[in-house]
Coordinates of C-alpha atoms in Angstrom, one line a residue:
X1 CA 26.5 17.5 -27.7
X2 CA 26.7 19.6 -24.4
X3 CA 26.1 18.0 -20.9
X4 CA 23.2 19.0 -19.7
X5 CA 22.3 19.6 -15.4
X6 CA 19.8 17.8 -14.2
X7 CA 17.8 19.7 -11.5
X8 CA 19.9 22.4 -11.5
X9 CA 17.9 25.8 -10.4
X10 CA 18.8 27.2 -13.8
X11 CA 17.8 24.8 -15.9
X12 CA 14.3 25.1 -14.6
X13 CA 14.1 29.1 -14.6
X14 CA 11.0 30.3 -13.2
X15 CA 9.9 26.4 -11.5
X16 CA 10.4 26.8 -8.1
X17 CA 10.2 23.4 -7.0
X18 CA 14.1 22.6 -7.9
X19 CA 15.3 26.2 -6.4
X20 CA 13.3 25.2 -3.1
X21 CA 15.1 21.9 -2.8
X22 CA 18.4 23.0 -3.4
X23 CA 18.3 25.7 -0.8
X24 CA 16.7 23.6 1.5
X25 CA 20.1 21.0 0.8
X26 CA 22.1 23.6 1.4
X27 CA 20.8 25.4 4.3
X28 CA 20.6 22.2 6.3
X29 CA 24.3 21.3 5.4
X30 CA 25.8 24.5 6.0
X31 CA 23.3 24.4 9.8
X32 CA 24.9 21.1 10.2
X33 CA 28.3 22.0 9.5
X34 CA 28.1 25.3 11.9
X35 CA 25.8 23.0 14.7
X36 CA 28.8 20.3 14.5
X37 CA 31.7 23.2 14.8
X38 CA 30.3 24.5 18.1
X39 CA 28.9 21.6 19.4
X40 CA 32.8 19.5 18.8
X41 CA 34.4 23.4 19.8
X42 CA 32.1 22.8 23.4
X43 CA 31.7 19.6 23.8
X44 CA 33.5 17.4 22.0
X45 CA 30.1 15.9 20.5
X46 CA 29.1 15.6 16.9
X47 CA 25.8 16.7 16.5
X48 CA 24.9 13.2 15.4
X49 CA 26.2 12.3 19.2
X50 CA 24.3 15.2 20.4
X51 CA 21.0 13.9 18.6
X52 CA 22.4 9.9 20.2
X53 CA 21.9 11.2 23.4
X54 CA 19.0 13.4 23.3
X55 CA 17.0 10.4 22.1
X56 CA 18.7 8.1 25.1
X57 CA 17.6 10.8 27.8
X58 CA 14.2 10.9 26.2
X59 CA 13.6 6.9 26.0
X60 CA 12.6 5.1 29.0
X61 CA 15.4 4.3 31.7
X62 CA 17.6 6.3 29.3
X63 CA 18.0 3.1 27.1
X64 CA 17.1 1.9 23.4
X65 CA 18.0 -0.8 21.3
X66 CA 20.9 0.0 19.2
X67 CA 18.7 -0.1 15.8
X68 CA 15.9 1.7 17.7
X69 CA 18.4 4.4 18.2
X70 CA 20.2 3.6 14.8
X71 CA 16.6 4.9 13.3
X72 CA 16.1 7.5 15.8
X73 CA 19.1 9.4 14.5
X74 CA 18.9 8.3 11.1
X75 CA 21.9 6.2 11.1
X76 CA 22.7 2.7 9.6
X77 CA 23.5 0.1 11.7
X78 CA 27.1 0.6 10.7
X79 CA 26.7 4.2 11.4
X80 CA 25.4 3.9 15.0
X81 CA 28.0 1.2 15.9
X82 CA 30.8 3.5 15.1
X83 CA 29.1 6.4 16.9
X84 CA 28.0 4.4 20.3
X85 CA 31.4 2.8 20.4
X86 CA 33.0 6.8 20.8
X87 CA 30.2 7.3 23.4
X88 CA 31.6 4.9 25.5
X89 CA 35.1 5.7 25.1
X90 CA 33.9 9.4 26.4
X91 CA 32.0 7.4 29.4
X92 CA 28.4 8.9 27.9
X93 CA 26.8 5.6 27.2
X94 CA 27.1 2.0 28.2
X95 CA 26.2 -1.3 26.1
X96 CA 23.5 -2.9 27.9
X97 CA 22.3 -6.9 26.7
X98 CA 19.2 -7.8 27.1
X99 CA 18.2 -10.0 29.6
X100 CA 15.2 -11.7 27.9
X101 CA 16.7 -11.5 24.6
X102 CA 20.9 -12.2 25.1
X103 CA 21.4 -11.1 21.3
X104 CA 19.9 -7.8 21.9
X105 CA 22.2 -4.8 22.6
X106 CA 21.2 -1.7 24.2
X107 CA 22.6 1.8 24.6
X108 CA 22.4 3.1 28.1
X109 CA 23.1 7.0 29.1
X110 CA 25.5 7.6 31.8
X111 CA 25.4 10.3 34.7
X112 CA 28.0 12.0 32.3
X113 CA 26.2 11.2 29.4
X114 CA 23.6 13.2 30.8
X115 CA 26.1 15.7 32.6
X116 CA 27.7 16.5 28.9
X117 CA 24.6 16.5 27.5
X118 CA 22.7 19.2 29.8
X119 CA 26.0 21.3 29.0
X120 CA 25.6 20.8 25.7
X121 CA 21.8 21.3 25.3
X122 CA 22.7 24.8 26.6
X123 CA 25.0 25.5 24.2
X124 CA 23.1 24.3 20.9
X125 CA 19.8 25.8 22.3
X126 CA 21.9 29.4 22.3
X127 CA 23.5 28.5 18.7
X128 CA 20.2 27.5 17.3
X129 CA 18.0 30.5 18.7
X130 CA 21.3 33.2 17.6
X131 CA 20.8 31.4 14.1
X132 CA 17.4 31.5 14.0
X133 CA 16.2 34.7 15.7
X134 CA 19.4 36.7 13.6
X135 CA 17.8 36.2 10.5
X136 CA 13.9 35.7 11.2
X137 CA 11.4 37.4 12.6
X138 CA 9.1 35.8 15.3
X139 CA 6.0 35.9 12.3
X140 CA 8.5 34.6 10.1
X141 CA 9.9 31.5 12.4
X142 CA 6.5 30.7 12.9
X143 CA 5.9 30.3 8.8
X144 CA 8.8 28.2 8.7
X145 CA 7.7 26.0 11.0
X146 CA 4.5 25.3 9.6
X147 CA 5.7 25.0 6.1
X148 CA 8.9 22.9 7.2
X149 CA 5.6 21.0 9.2
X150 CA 3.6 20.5 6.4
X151 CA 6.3 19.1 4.2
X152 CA 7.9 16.4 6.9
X153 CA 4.2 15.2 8.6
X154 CA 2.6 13.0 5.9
X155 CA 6.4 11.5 5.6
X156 CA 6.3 11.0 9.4
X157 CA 3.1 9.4 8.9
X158 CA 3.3 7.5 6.1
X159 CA 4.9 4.0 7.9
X160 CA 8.6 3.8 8.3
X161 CA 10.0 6.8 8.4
X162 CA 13.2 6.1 10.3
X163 CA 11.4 6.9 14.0
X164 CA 11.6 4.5 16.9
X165 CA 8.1 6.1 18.4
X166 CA 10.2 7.8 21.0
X167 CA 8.7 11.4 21.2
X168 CA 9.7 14.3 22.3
X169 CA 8.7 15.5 25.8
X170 CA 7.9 19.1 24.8
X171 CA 5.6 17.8 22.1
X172 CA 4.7 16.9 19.0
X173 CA 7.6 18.2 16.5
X174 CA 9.8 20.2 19.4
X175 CA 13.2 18.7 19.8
X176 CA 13.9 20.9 22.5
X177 CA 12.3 24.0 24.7
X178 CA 14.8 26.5 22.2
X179 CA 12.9 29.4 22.3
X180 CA 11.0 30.6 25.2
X181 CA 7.5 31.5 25.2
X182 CA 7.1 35.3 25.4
X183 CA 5.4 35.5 29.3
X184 CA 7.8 32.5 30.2

């Protein structure tokens, strides 16, 4: 008896359901991988520690709960530990306690956590839009979104989806102004 692939694109010729996922795997590993080569090349951030300190800069007084941010970034508590604890070897973030609740920990931004990551928004917004605009049209960047959109809102509003409630400030779904509006 031969082994046979389970969800494998060719094992399910013709269904594209399996072919969809796979690329969609792949595109956002190989993104990843190119995001985090340019961003370390840069910066010397991840892009896990890019995404750490967008969400502090976004949050109130530039500070969140460590599991807060843990779900913000979709990290486990583990994860986030490891990743806050380089931050503040760099001097971007600061452990904060709590000073109703002693046995909470909070992350705090720096003024060079927010210095590195101005630089760095600069560079990933230039990396992202030279991905993006080098293979899509403007019609076509606007389909994505909507279908990437339609498949990630009912998970974002189905309960706990791994977001603190911290929201972007250039709306619903933008992580960041990357491409500019055509009169602006």
């Amino acid at each position: 008896m031969g082994r046979q692939q389970i969800w494998a694109p060719r094992t399910h010729a013709g269904h594209p359901v399996p072919l969809a996922w796979v690329r969609l795997l792949v595109a956002h590993a190989e993104l990843t991988r190119h995001m985090n080569a340019n961003l370390l090349a840069g910066h010397f951030l991840t892009i896990n520690d890019y995404e750490a300190l967008l969400h502090l800069s976004w949050a109130p007084d530039g500070r969140l709960r460590r599991g807060e941010l843990a779900q913000s970034v979709h990290l486990t508590p583990g994860g986030i530990t490891r990743l806050l604890h380089g931050l503040e070897q760099m001097g971007l973030v600061r452990s904060v306690r709590d000073p109703v609740d002693r046995r909470a920990v909070s992350a705090e931004l720096t003024g060079a956590g927010q210095e590195r990551l101005r630089q760095a928004a600069e560079t990933h917004a230039r990396n992202v839009n030279e991905l993006f605009t080098a293979r899509f049209s403007r019609d076509e960047l606007t389909t994505l979104a909507e279908l990437l959109g339609t498949l990630t809102d009912p998970l974002d509003a189905g309960g706990p989806s791994g977001h603190s409630g911290i929201t972007s400030p250039f709306g619903r779904g933008r992580l960041s102004p990357l491409v500019a509006d055509e009169d602006g």
